[in-house]
Amino acid sequence: QVQLVESGGGLVQTGGSLRLSCAASGRTGSYYAMGWFRQAPGKEREFVAALTRNGVISAYADSVKGRFTISRDNAKNTVYLQMNSLKPEDTAVYYCTADTSRFGRSPTAYDYWGQGTQVTVSS
């Protein structure tokens, strides 16, 4: 049973930083792609960032480029999202995702999902 468990969410003031972590378990070997999506109340789930196993291919949403950094530790099957210069519009539930063979900006590219962690940025 594959499990993705996020941690690191919380409440932060505008301009602050948070680091999200997501540990994957239940499967031998690392995932081809791991990433993050987010969903704010009343909005659709949107792509934030993703990274391939070897780190050669990465992608960021325009809204977070230059502020967020995705990284991963394949030995630990863990992906991180360092979020700096946070804004109130970054407030959302952040979901970790992974797939064994696909990479992309659409939620349909990923088979495995975490339960989400809340990030709230106060103004």
MMTF fields as JSON, N, C-alpha, C and O atoms, coordinates in Angstrom:
{
  "mmtfVersion": "1.0.0",
  "mmtfProducer": "UNKNOWN",
  "numBonds": 491,
  "numAtoms": 492,
  "numGroups": 123,
  "numChains": 1,
  "numModels": 1,
  "chainsPerModel": [1],
  "groupsPerChain": [123],
  "chainIdList": ["A"],
  "bondAtomList": [4, 2, 8, 6, 12, 10, 16, 14, 20, 18, 24, 22, 28, 26, 32, 30, 36, 34, 40, 38, 44, 42, 48, 46, 52, 50, 56, 54, 60, 58, 64, 62, 68, 66, 72, 70, 76, 74, 80, 78, 84, 82, 88, 86, 92, 90, 96, 94, 100, 98, 104, 102, 108, 106, 112, 110, 116, 114, 120, 118, 124, 122, 128, 126, 132, 130, 136, 134, 140, 138, 144, 142, 148, 146, 152, 150, 156, 154, 160, 158, 164, 162, 168, 166, 172, 170, 176, 174, 180, 178, 184, 182, 188, 186, 192, 190, 196, 194, 200, 198, 204, 202, 208, 206, 212, 210, 216, 214, 220, 218, 224, 222, 228, 226, 232, 230, 236, 234, 240, 238, 244, 242, 248, 246, 252, 250, 256, 254, 260, 258, 264, 262, 268, 266, 272, 270, 276, 274, 280, 278, 284, 282, 288, 286, 292, 290, 296, 294, 300, 298, 304, 302, 308, 306, 312, 310, 316, 314, 320, 318, 324, 322, 328, 326, 332, 330, 336, 334, 340, 338, 344, 342, 348, 346, 352, 350, 356, 354, 360, 358, 364, 362, 368, 366, 372, 370, 376, 374, 380, 378, 384, 382, 388, 386, 392, 390, 396, 394, 400, 398, 404, 402, 408, 406, 412, 410, 416, 414, 420, 418, 424, 422, 428, 426, 432, 430, 436, 434, 440, 438, 444, 442, 448, 446, 452, 450, 456, 454, 460, 458, 464, 462, 468, 466, 472, 470, 476, 474, 480, 478, 484, 482, 488, 486],
  "bondOrderList": [1, 1, 1, 1, 1, 1, 1, 1, 1, 1, 1, 1, 1, 1, 1, 1, 1, 1, 1, 1, 1, 1, 1, 1, 1, 1, 1, 1, 1, 1, 1, 1, 1, 1, 1, 1, 1, 1, 1, 1, 1, 1, 1, 1, 1, 1, 1, 1, 1, 1, 1, 1, 1, 1, 1, 1, 1, 1, 1, 1, 1, 1, 1, 1, 1, 1, 1, 1, 1, 1, 1, 1, 1, 1, 1, 1, 1, 1, 1, 1, 1, 1, 1, 1, 1, 1, 1, 1, 1, 1, 1, 1, 1, 1, 1, 1, 1, 1, 1, 1, 1, 1, 1, 1, 1, 1, 1, 1, 1, 1, 1, 1, 1, 1, 1, 1, 1, 1, 1, 1, 1, 1],
  "groupList": [{"groupName": "GLN", "atomNameList": ["N", "CA", "C", "O"], "elementList": ["N", "C", "C", "O"], "formalChargeList": [0, 0, 0, 0], "bondAtomList": [1, 0, 2, 1, 3, 2], "bondOrderList": [1, 1, 2], "singleLetterCode": "Q", "chemCompType": "L-PEPTIDE LINKING"}, {"groupName": "VAL", "atomNameList": ["N", "CA", "C", "O"], "elementList": ["N", "C", "C", "O"], "formalChargeList": [0, 0, 0, 0], "bondAtomList": [1, 0, 2, 1, 3, 2], "bondOrderList": [1, 1, 2], "singleLetterCode": "V", "chemCompType": "L-PEPTIDE LINKING"}, {"groupName": "LEU", "atomNameList": ["N", "CA", "C", "O"], "elementList": ["N", "C", "C", "O"], "formalChargeList": [0, 0, 0, 0], "bondAtomList": [1, 0, 2, 1, 3, 2], "bondOrderList": [1, 1, 2], "singleLetterCode": "L", "chemCompType": "L-PEPTIDE LINKING"}, {"groupName": "GLU", "atomNameList": ["N", "CA", "C", "O"], "elementList": ["N", "C", "C", "O"], "formalChargeList": [0, 0, 0, 0], "bondAtomList": [1, 0, 2, 1, 3, 2], "bondOrderList": [1, 1, 2], "singleLetterCode": "E", "chemCompType": "L-PEPTIDE LINKING"}, {"groupName": "SER", "atomNameList": ["N", "CA", "C", "O"], "elementList": ["N", "C", "C", "O"], "formalChargeList": [0, 0, 0, 0], "bondAtomList": [1, 0, 2, 1, 3, 2], "bondOrderList": [1, 1, 2], "singleLetterCode": "S", "chemCompType": "L-PEPTIDE LINKING"}, {"groupName": "GLY", "atomNameList": ["N", "CA", "C", "O"], "elementList": ["N", "C", "C", "O"], "formalChargeList": [0, 0, 0, 0], "bondAtomList": [1, 0, 2, 1, 3, 2], "bondOrderList": [1, 1, 2], "singleLetterCode": "G", "chemCompType": "PEPTIDE LINKING"}, {"groupName": "THR", "atomNameList": ["N", "CA", "C", "O"], "elementList": ["N", "C", "C", "O"], "formalChargeList": [0, 0, 0, 0], "bondAtomList": [1, 0, 2, 1, 3, 2], "bondOrderList": [1, 1, 2], "singleLetterCode": "T", "chemCompType": "L-PEPTIDE LINKING"}, {"groupName": "ARG", "atomNameList": ["N", "CA", "C", "O"], "elementList": ["N", "C", "C", "O"], "formalChargeList": [0, 0, 0, 0], "bondAtomList": [1, 0, 2, 1, 3, 2], "bondOrderList": [1, 1, 2], "singleLetterCode": "R", "chemCompType": "L-PEPTIDE LINKING"}, {"groupName": "CYS", "atomNameList": ["N", "CA", "C", "O"], "elementList": ["N", "C", "C", "O"], "formalChargeList": [0, 0, 0, 0], "bondAtomList": [1, 0, 2, 1, 3, 2], "bondOrderList": [1, 1, 2], "singleLetterCode": "C", "chemCompType": "L-PEPTIDE LINKING"}, {"groupName": "ALA", "atomNameList": ["N", "CA", "C", "O"], "elementList": ["N", "C", "C", "O"], "formalChargeList": [0, 0, 0, 0], "bondAtomList": [1, 0, 2, 1, 3, 2], "bondOrderList": [1, 1, 2], "singleLetterCode": "A", "chemCompType": "L-PEPTIDE LINKING"}, {"groupName": "TYR", "atomNameList": ["N", "CA", "C", "O"], "elementList": ["N", "C", "C", "O"], "formalChargeList": [0, 0, 0, 0], "bondAtomList": [1, 0, 2, 1, 3, 2], "bondOrderList": [1, 1, 2], "singleLetterCode": "Y", "chemCompType": "L-PEPTIDE LINKING"}, {"groupName": "MET", "atomNameList": ["N", "CA", "C", "O"], "elementList": ["N", "C", "C", "O"], "formalChargeList": [0, 0, 0, 0], "bondAtomList": [1, 0, 2, 1, 3, 2], "bondOrderList": [1, 1, 2], "singleLetterCode": "M", "chemCompType": "L-PEPTIDE LINKING"}, {"groupName": "TRP", "atomNameList": ["N", "CA", "C", "O"], "elementList": ["N", "C", "C", "O"], "formalChargeList": [0, 0, 0, 0], "bondAtomList": [1, 0, 2, 1, 3, 2], "bondOrderList": [1, 1, 2], "singleLetterCode": "W", "chemCompType": "L-PEPTIDE LINKING"}, {"groupName": "PHE", "atomNameList": ["N", "CA", "C", "O"], "elementList": ["N", "C", "C", "O"], "formalChargeList": [0, 0, 0, 0], "bondAtomList": [1, 0, 2, 1, 3, 2], "bondOrderList": [1, 1, 2], "singleLetterCode": "F", "chemCompType": "L-PEPTIDE LINKING"}, {"groupName": "PRO", "atomNameList": ["N", "CA", "C", "O"], "elementList": ["N", "C", "C", "O"], "formalChargeList": [0, 0, 0, 0], "bondAtomList": [1, 0, 2, 1, 3, 2], "bondOrderList": [1, 1, 2], "singleLetterCode": "P", "chemCompType": "L-PEPTIDE LINKING"}, {"groupName": "LYS", "atomNameList": ["N", "CA", "C", "O"], "elementList": ["N", "C", "C", "O"], "formalChargeList": [0, 0, 0, 0], "bondAtomList": [1, 0, 2, 1, 3, 2], "bondOrderList": [1, 1, 2], "singleLetterCode": "K", "chemCompType": "L-PEPTIDE LINKING"}, {"groupName": "ASN", "atomNameList": ["N", "CA", "C", "O"], "elementList": ["N", "C", "C", "O"], "formalChargeList": [0, 0, 0, 0], "bondAtomList": [1, 0, 2, 1, 3, 2], "bondOrderList": [1, 1, 2], "singleLetterCode": "N", "chemCompType": "L-PEPTIDE LINKING"}, {"groupName": "ILE", "atomNameList": ["N", "CA", "C", "O"], "elementList": ["N", "C", "C", "O"], "formalChargeList": [0, 0, 0, 0], "bondAtomList": [1, 0, 2, 1, 3, 2], "bondOrderList": [1, 1, 2], "singleLetterCode": "I", "chemCompType": "L-PEPTIDE LINKING"}, {"groupName": "ASP", "atomNameList": ["N", "CA", "C", "O"], "elementList": ["N", "C", "C", "O"], "formalChargeList": [0, 0, 0, 0], "bondAtomList": [1, 0, 2, 1, 3, 2], "bondOrderList": [1, 1, 2], "singleLetterCode": "D", "chemCompType": "L-PEPTIDE LINKING"}],
  "groupTypeList": [0, 1, 0, 2, 1, 3, 4, 5, 5, 5, 2, 1, 0, 6, 5, 5, 4, 2, 7, 2, 4, 8, 9, 9, 4, 5, 7, 6, 5, 4, 10, 10, 9, 11, 5, 12, 13, 7, 0, 9, 14, 5, 15, 3, 7, 3, 13, 1, 9, 9, 2, 6, 7, 16, 5, 1, 17, 4, 9, 10, 9, 18, 4, 1, 15, 5, 7, 13, 6, 17, 4, 7, 18, 16, 9, 15, 16, 6, 1, 10, 2, 0, 11, 16, 4, 2, 15, 14, 3, 18, 6, 9, 1, 10, 10, 8, 6, 9, 18, 6, 4, 7, 13, 5, 7, 4, 14, 6, 9, 10, 18, 10, 12, 5, 0, 5, 6, 0, 1, 6, 1, 4, 4],
  "groupIdList": [1, 2, 3, 4, 5, 6, 7, 8, 9, 10, 11, 12, 13, 14, 15, 16, 17, 18, 19, 20, 21, 22, 23, 24, 25, 26, 27, 28, 29, 30, 31, 32, 33, 34, 35, 36, 37, 38, 39, 40, 41, 42, 43, 44, 45, 46, 47, 48, 49, 50, 51, 52, 53, 54, 55, 56, 57, 58, 59, 60, 61, 62, 63, 64, 65, 66, 67, 68, 69, 70, 71, 72, 73, 74, 75, 76, 77, 78, 79, 80, 81, 82, 83, 84, 85, 86, 87, 88, 89, 90, 91, 92, 93, 94, 95, 96, 97, 98, 99, 100, 101, 102, 103, 104, 105, 106, 107, 108, 109, 110, 111, 112, 113, 114, 115, 116, 117, 118, 119, 120, 121, 122, 123],
  "secStructList": [7, 7, 3, 3, 3, 3, 3, 7, 7, 3, 3, 3, 3, 6, 6, 7, 7, 3, 3, 3, 3, 3, 3, 3, 3, 1, 1, 1, 1, 7, 7, 1, 3, 3, 3, 3, 3, 3, 3, 7, 6, 6, 1, 7, 7, 3, 3, 3, 3, 3, 3, 3, 6, 6, 1, 1, 7, 3, 3, 3, 7, 6, 6, 6, 6, 6, 6, 3, 3, 3, 3, 3, 3, 4, 4, 4, 6, 3, 3, 3, 3, 3, 3, 7, 1, 7, 7, 4, 4, 4, 7, 3, 3, 3, 3, 3, 3, 3, 3, 1, 1, 7, 7, 7, 1, 1, 4, 4, 4, 7, 1, 3, 3, 7, 7, 7, 3, 3, 3, 3, 3, 3, 7],
  "xCoordList": [0.844, 0.0, 0.886, 1.616, 0.806, 1.601, 0.985, -0.227, 1.842, 1.383, 2.306, 3.529, 1.714, 2.455, 1.983, 0.789, 2.916, 2.56, 3.265, 4.493, 2.448, 3.0, 3.164, 2.468, 4.091, 4.264, 4.866, 5.381, 4.792, 5.433, 4.514, 4.964, 3.239, 2.309, 2.083, 2.516, 1.398, 1.109, 0.7, 0.369, 0.727, 0.35, 1.61, 2.472, 1.699, 2.875, 2.43, 1.405, 3.18, 2.855, 3.372, 4.275, 2.79, 3.247, 4.746, 5.254, 5.435, 6.88, 7.656, 8.877, 6.974, 7.628, 7.932, 7.7, 8.458, 8.867, 8.335, 8.127, 8.122, 7.781, 8.468, 8.758, 8.725, 9.279, 8.377, 8.213, 7.798, 6.959, 7.803, 8.738, 7.449, 8.096, 7.03, 5.892, 7.405, 6.493, 7.291, 8.183, 6.966, 7.643, 6.746, 5.586, 7.301, 6.562, 6.989, 8.174, 6.036, 6.342, 5.457, 4.492, 5.807, 4.978, 5.374, 4.679, 6.484, 6.906, 8.426, 9.116, 8.938, 10.379, 10.834, 10.219, 11.895, 12.405, 11.811, 10.781, 12.471, 12.021, 11.017, 10.885, 10.332, 9.351, 9.997, 10.947, 9.483, 10.036, 9.799, 10.726, 8.599, 8.265, 7.617, 6.794, 7.996, 7.335, 7.083, 7.866, 5.986, 5.661, 4.627, 4.261, 4.159, 3.202, 2.115, 2.381, 0.897, -0.242, -0.839, -0.501, -1.726, -2.421, -3.861, -4.188, -4.712, -6.115, -6.627, -6.634, -7.05, -7.637, -9.157, -9.718, -9.825, -11.283, -11.999, -11.76, -12.872, -13.662, -12.911, -13.451, -11.678, -10.886, -10.465, -10.501, -10.066, -9.59, -8.158, -7.416, -7.814, -6.452, -5.502, -5.749, -4.423, -3.494, -2.068, -1.665, -1.333, 0.045, 0.914, 0.73, 1.871, 2.828, 4.235, 4.879, 4.716, 6.07, 6.211, 5.48, 7.162, 7.445, 8.889, 9.512, 9.406, 10.815, 10.964, 10.332, 11.787, 12.035, 13.079, 13.745, 13.2, 14.07, 15.495, 16.1, 16.036, 17.436, 17.596, 18.711, 16.495, 16.554, 16.799, 16.936, 16.859, 17.156, 15.972, 16.145, 14.791, 13.596, 12.832, 12.484, 12.575, 11.76, 10.776, 10.998, 9.721, 8.727, 8.099, 7.911, 7.784, 7.152, 5.988, 6.021, 4.974, 3.92, 4.5, 5.368, 4.022, 4.525, 4.334, 5.145, 3.278, 2.94, 3.922, 3.974, 4.704, 5.638, 7.088, 7.989, 7.326, 8.683, 9.51, 9.078, 10.704, 11.58, 11.361, 12.183, 10.254, 9.969, 9.994, 10.398, 9.562, 9.507, 10.606, 10.975, 11.123, 12.126, 11.764, 11.534, 11.715, 11.433, 12.731, 13.626, 12.825, 13.994, 13.55, 12.446, 14.404, 14.038, 15.262, 16.379, 15.019, 16.03, 15.548, 14.67, 16.103, 15.622, 15.872, 15.082, 16.952, 17.246, 16.152, 15.888, 15.527, 14.467, 13.084, 12.083, 13.011, 11.721, 10.949, 9.757, 11.643, 11.068, 11.241, 12.286, 10.199, 10.252, 9.972, 9.177, 10.636, 10.519, 10.039, 10.249, 9.402, 9.034, 9.403, 8.736, 10.453, 10.853, 10.087, 10.187, 9.331, 8.477, 8.935, 8.865, 9.394, 9.864, 8.984, 8.231, 9.09, 8.329, 6.856, 6.248, 6.3, 4.913, 3.944, 4.155, 2.863, 1.824, 0.483, 0.321, -0.474, -1.795, -2.412, -3.142, -2.138, -2.695, -2.05, -2.497, -1.025, -0.458, -1.23, -0.962, -2.178, -2.976, -3.764, -4.527, -3.579, -4.238, -3.864, -2.998, -4.535, -4.082, -3.086, -3.384, -1.926, -0.867, -0.811, -0.738, -0.846, -0.849, 0.442, 0.903, 1.003, 2.158, 1.665, 0.609, 2.426, 2.03, 3.253, 4.368, 3.026, 4.131, 3.611, 2.441, 4.492, 4.148, 5.386, 6.51, 5.154, 6.288, 6.828, 7.942, 6.044, 6.52, 6.204, 6.776, 5.306, 4.878, 5.308, 5.581, 5.359, 5.714, 4.858, 4.705, 4.307, 3.523, 2.926, 3.156, 2.149, 1.506, 0.038, -0.627, -0.46, -1.858, -1.976, -1.127, -3.018, -3.215, -3.356, -3.077, -3.783, -3.975, -2.657, -2.656, -1.538, -0.235, 0.269, 1.299, -0.442, 0.064, -0.935, -2.134, -0.41, -1.253, -1.392, -2.39, -0.41, -0.378, -0.454, 0.183, -1.257, -1.517, -1.487, -1.901, -0.992, -1.084, -2.413, -3.252, -2.599, -3.853, -3.883, -4.951, -2.747, -2.689, -2.273, -2.498, -1.66, -1.285, -1.669, -1.442, -2.246, -2.747, -1.63, -0.836, -1.587, -0.688, -1.554, -2.349, -1.395, -2.155, -1.189, -0.337, -1.333, -0.47, -1.335, -2.263, -1.026, -1.817, -1.235, -0.026, -2.136, -1.7, -1.396, -1.018],
  "yCoordList": [-1.183, 0.0, 1.242, 1.503, 1.999, 3.22, 4.308, 4.52, 4.989, 6.115, 7.306, 7.163, 8.472, 9.724, 10.541, 10.804, 10.94, 11.667, 13.011, 13.093, 14.071, 15.425, 15.939, 15.507, 16.861, 17.558, 18.928, 19.194, 19.792, 21.096, 22.263, 23.409, 22.001, 23.1, 23.877, 23.461, 25.014, 25.815, 27.214, 27.512, 28.075, 29.48, 30.334, 30.191, 31.222, 32.085, 33.452, 33.57, 34.476, 35.819, 36.057, 35.367, 37.03, 37.414, 37.698, 38.402, 37.133, 37.289, 36.194, 36.115, 35.358, 34.29, 33.075, 33.075, 32.037, 30.819, 29.585, 29.573, 28.552, 27.234, 26.195, 26.436, 25.04, 23.934, 22.726, 22.209, 22.282, 21.096, 19.869, 19.925, 18.769, 17.49, 16.463, 16.558, 15.487, 14.401, 13.119, 12.988, 12.187, 10.899, 9.836, 9.681, 9.113, 8.049, 6.695, 6.461, 5.817, 4.479, 3.465, 3.819, 2.191, 1.124, 0.638, -0.191, 1.141, 0.715, 0.651, 1.537, -0.414, -0.538, 0.331, 0.33, 1.058, 1.905, 3.294, 3.524, 4.215, 5.6, 5.851, 5.05, 6.951, 7.338, 8.172, 8.911, 8.055, 8.843, 10.324, 11.124, 10.699, 12.103, 12.262, 11.445, 13.315, 13.692, 15.195, 15.951, 15.61, 17.025, 17.474, 16.761, 18.709, 19.329, 20.037, 20.685, 19.892, 20.66, 21.366, 21.056, 22.315, 22.977, 23.271, 23.37, 23.409, 23.697, 24.66, 24.353, 25.821, 26.812, 26.611, 26.018, 27.09, 26.915, 27.476, 28.613, 26.67, 27.095, 27.1, 27.541, 26.618, 26.617, 25.202, 24.297, 25.027, 23.728, 23.49, 24.419, 22.22, 21.877, 22.367, 22.159, 23.011, 23.56, 23.074, 22.795, 22.984, 22.558, 23.595, 24.797, 23.124, 24.021, 23.747, 24.646, 22.516, 22.187, 20.677, 19.932, 20.231, 18.807, 18.627, 19.528, 17.426, 17.144, 15.673, 14.819, 15.364, 13.976, 13.371, 14.074, 12.058, 11.312, 11.835, 12.007, 12.09, 12.513, 14.032, 14.552, 14.718, 16.171, 16.955, 18.178, 16.277, 16.979, 17.825, 18.929, 17.305, 18.022, 18.522, 17.75, 19.82, 20.405, 21.388, 21.892, 21.641, 22.581, 23.31, 22.743, 24.562, 25.384, 26.153, 26.527, 26.374, 27.285, 28.697, 29.042, 29.504, 30.874, 31.653, 32.515, 31.352, 32.101, 31.864, 32.649, 30.779, 30.478, 30.521, 30.407, 30.683, 30.673, 31.77, 32.918, 31.398, 32.351, 32.432, 32.994, 31.87, 31.893, 30.499, 30.33, 29.502, 28.124, 27.304, 27.544, 26.322, 25.411, 23.987, 23.682, 23.127, 21.717, 20.934, 21.215, 19.948, 19.079, 17.704, 17.547, 16.725, 15.386, 14.611, 14.859, 13.663, 12.737, 11.35, 10.785, 10.804, 9.527, 8.384, 7.442, 8.449, 7.386, 7.292, 6.218, 8.417, 8.448, 8.503, 8.54, 8.508, 8.657, 9.854, 9.768, 10.936, 12.141, 13.323, 13.495, 14.123, 15.352, 16.532, 16.434, 17.637, 18.836, 20.011, 20.049, 20.953, 22.205, 23.342, 23.56, 24.061, 25.237, 26.428, 26.755, 27.065, 28.176, 29.446, 29.547, 30.393, 31.678, 32.8, 32.633, 33.943, 35.135, 34.808, 35.167, 34.137, 33.681, 34.85, 35.889, 34.642, 35.641, 35.063, 33.843, 35.912, 35.396, 34.503, 33.568, 34.769, 33.95, 32.57, 31.739, 32.311, 30.965, 30.086, 28.888, 30.665, 29.905, 28.823, 29.104, 27.584, 26.443, 25.174, 25.18, 24.097, 22.772, 22.3, 22.309, 21.898, 21.454, 19.933, 19.294, 19.375, 17.932, 17.46, 18.028, 16.424, 15.758, 14.729, 14.123, 14.541, 13.57, 12.865, 13.381, 11.674, 10.891, 9.969, 9.585, 9.622, 8.653, 7.879, 8.373, 6.654, 5.788, 6.005, 5.58, 6.668, 6.772, 8.091, 8.385, 8.893, 10.1, 11.367, 11.356, 12.449, 13.759, 14.794, 14.741, 15.719, 16.738, 17.74, 17.678, 18.675, 19.719, 19.424, 20.186, 18.338, 17.975, 16.956, 16.074, 17.068, 16.067, 14.651, 13.677, 14.534, 13.207, 12.496, 11.308, 13.203, 12.578, 11.792, 11.123, 11.865, 11.274, 10.27, 10.535, 9.114, 8.056, 8.128, 7.668, 8.696, 8.631, 10.032, 10.973, 10.139, 11.429, 11.314, 10.302, 12.366, 12.455, 13.039, 13.382, 13.148, 13.667, 15.191, 15.785, 15.812, 17.269, 17.866, 17.286, 19.041, 19.794, 21.252, 21.804, 21.859, 23.218, 24.24, 24.177, 25.174, 26.326, 27.577, 27.799, 28.384, 29.623, 30.783, 30.784, 31.768, 32.946, 34.14, 34.506, 34.73, 35.867, 37.176, 37.32, 38.118, 39.415, 40.412, 41.55],
  "zCoordList": [0.0, 0.0, 0.0, 0.956, -1.091, -1.197, -0.326, -0.333, 0.422, 1.248, 1.05, 1.036, 0.899, 0.87, 2.062, 2.206, 2.913, 4.131, 4.139, 4.169, 4.111, 4.112, 5.539, 6.457, 5.7, 6.969, 6.697, 5.61, 7.704, 7.587, 7.337, 7.308, 7.156, 6.949, 8.237, 9.311, 8.117, 9.291, 8.934, 7.786, 9.935, 9.775, 9.779, 10.646, 8.798, 8.693, 8.211, 7.54, 8.541, 8.092, 6.676, 6.202, 6.024, 4.687, 4.708, 5.582, 3.728, 3.651, 4.347, 4.21, 5.083, 5.815, 4.954, 3.745, 5.601, 4.901, 5.606, 6.819, 4.815, 5.323, 4.456, 3.284, 5.047, 4.277, 4.439, 5.545, 3.352, 3.351, 3.026, 2.227, 3.665, 3.393, 3.055, 3.517, 2.251, 1.905, 1.807, 0.969, 2.659, 2.669, 2.046, 2.426, 1.088, 0.409, 0.959, 1.193, 1.161, 1.651, 0.946, 0.268, 1.121, 0.596, -0.779, -1.366, -1.306, -2.628, -2.677, -2.171, -3.294, -3.457, -4.614, -5.68, -4.406, -5.467, -5.418, -4.785, -6.091, -6.068, -7.192, -8.117, -7.096, -8.078, -9.177, -8.92, -10.403, -11.495, -11.237, -11.365, -10.883, -10.65, -9.288, -8.875, -8.605, -7.355, -7.407, -7.982, -6.804, -6.906, -5.911, -4.976, -6.15, -5.251, -6.054, -7.066, -5.574, -6.058, -4.844, -3.702, -5.109, -4.01, -4.413, -5.596, -3.398, -3.653, -2.591, -1.399, -3.047, -2.164, -2.127, -3.049, -1.088, -0.985, -2.205, -2.612, -2.778, -3.927, -5.242, -6.256, -5.248, -6.478, -6.836, -6.002, -8.089, -8.522, -8.03, -7.712, -7.984, -7.618, -8.705, -9.893, -8.299, -9.277, -9.038, -7.908, -10.112, -10.096, -9.407, -9.6, -8.594, -7.949, -8.475, -9.016, -8.321, -8.754, -8.848, -8.194, -9.67, -9.786, -10.217, -10.777, -9.936, -10.19, -10.553, -9.932, -11.547, -11.894, -10.96, -10.2, -11.04, -10.124, -10.131, -9.073, -11.317, -11.382, -11.266, -11.308, -11.123, -10.947, -12.209, -12.16, -13.343, -14.595, -15.046, -15.562, -14.85, -15.286, -14.073, -13.179, -14.053, -12.999, -13.629, -14.73, -12.933, -13.434, -12.257, -11.181, -12.481, -11.464, -12.085, -13.257, -11.278, -11.702, -11.747, -10.946, -12.678, -12.798, -11.501, -11.163, -10.791, -9.578, -8.432, -7.485, -8.516, -7.426, -7.863, -7.032, -9.153, -9.673, -9.011, -8.913, -8.559, -7.891, -6.389, -5.667, -5.919, -4.473, -3.859, -2.708, -4.625, -4.134, -4.804, -5.954, -4.048, -4.586, -4.209, -3.038, -5.201, -4.964, -4.987, -5.783, -4.106, -4.077, -3.595, -3.073, -3.771, -3.317, -2.879, -3.331, -1.982, -1.501, -1.912, -1.261, -2.967, -3.499, -2.533, -2.475, -1.777, -0.821, 0.237, 0.777, 0.526, 1.535, 0.907, 1.623, -0.426, -1.115, -0.562, -0.27, -0.433, 0.161, -0.786, -1.412, -0.871, -1.665, -0.738, 0.198, -1.016, -0.188, -1.034, -2.246, -0.381, -1.041, -0.103, 0.908, -0.435, 0.33, -0.219, -1.402, 0.642, 0.218, 0.926, 2.151, 0.156, 0.686, 0.174, -0.786, 0.825, 0.421, 0.24, -0.768, 1.204, 1.09, 1.053, 1.678, 0.29, 0.107, 0.549, 0.579, 0.891, 1.272, 0.194, 0.521, -1.065, -2.131, -2.222, -3.013, -1.444, -1.359, -0.38, -0.279, 0.336, 1.279, 0.57, -0.354, 1.005, 0.362, 1.117, 1.992, 0.76, 1.17, 0.115, -1.079, 0.555, -0.355, -0.352, 0.698, -1.546, -1.728, -2.383, -3.373, -1.815, -2.396, -3.407, -3.226, -4.451, -5.458, -6.026, -5.965, -6.583, -7.141, -8.228, -8.232, -9.141, -10.173, -10.573, -10.485, -11.015, -11.343, -12.751, -13.056, -13.623, -15.005, -15.693, -16.743, -15.127, -15.817, -15.087, -13.887, -15.838, -15.285, -15.996, -17.216, -15.255, -15.931, -14.973, -13.765, -15.526, -14.736, -14.455, -13.755, -14.989, -14.765, -13.642, -13.514, -12.83, -11.783, -12.344, -11.645, -13.586, -14.181, -14.466, -14.788, -14.354, -14.607, -13.407, -13.492, -12.297, -11.065, -10.488, -10.407, -10.092, -9.536, -8.026, -7.472, -7.361, -5.901, -5.297, -5.771, -4.229, -3.592, -2.077, -1.511, -1.426, 0.016, 0.44, -0.394, 1.754, 2.297, 2.341, 2.482, 2.224, 2.198, 3.53, 4.593, 3.447, 4.635, 4.409, 3.333, 5.421, 5.286, 5.444, 6.383, 4.515, 4.613, 4.62, 3.707, 5.646, 5.761, 5.918, 6.807, 5.045, 5.077, 5.46, 4.739, 6.584, 7.063, 6.535, 6.353, 6.299, 5.754, 6.861, 6.58]
}
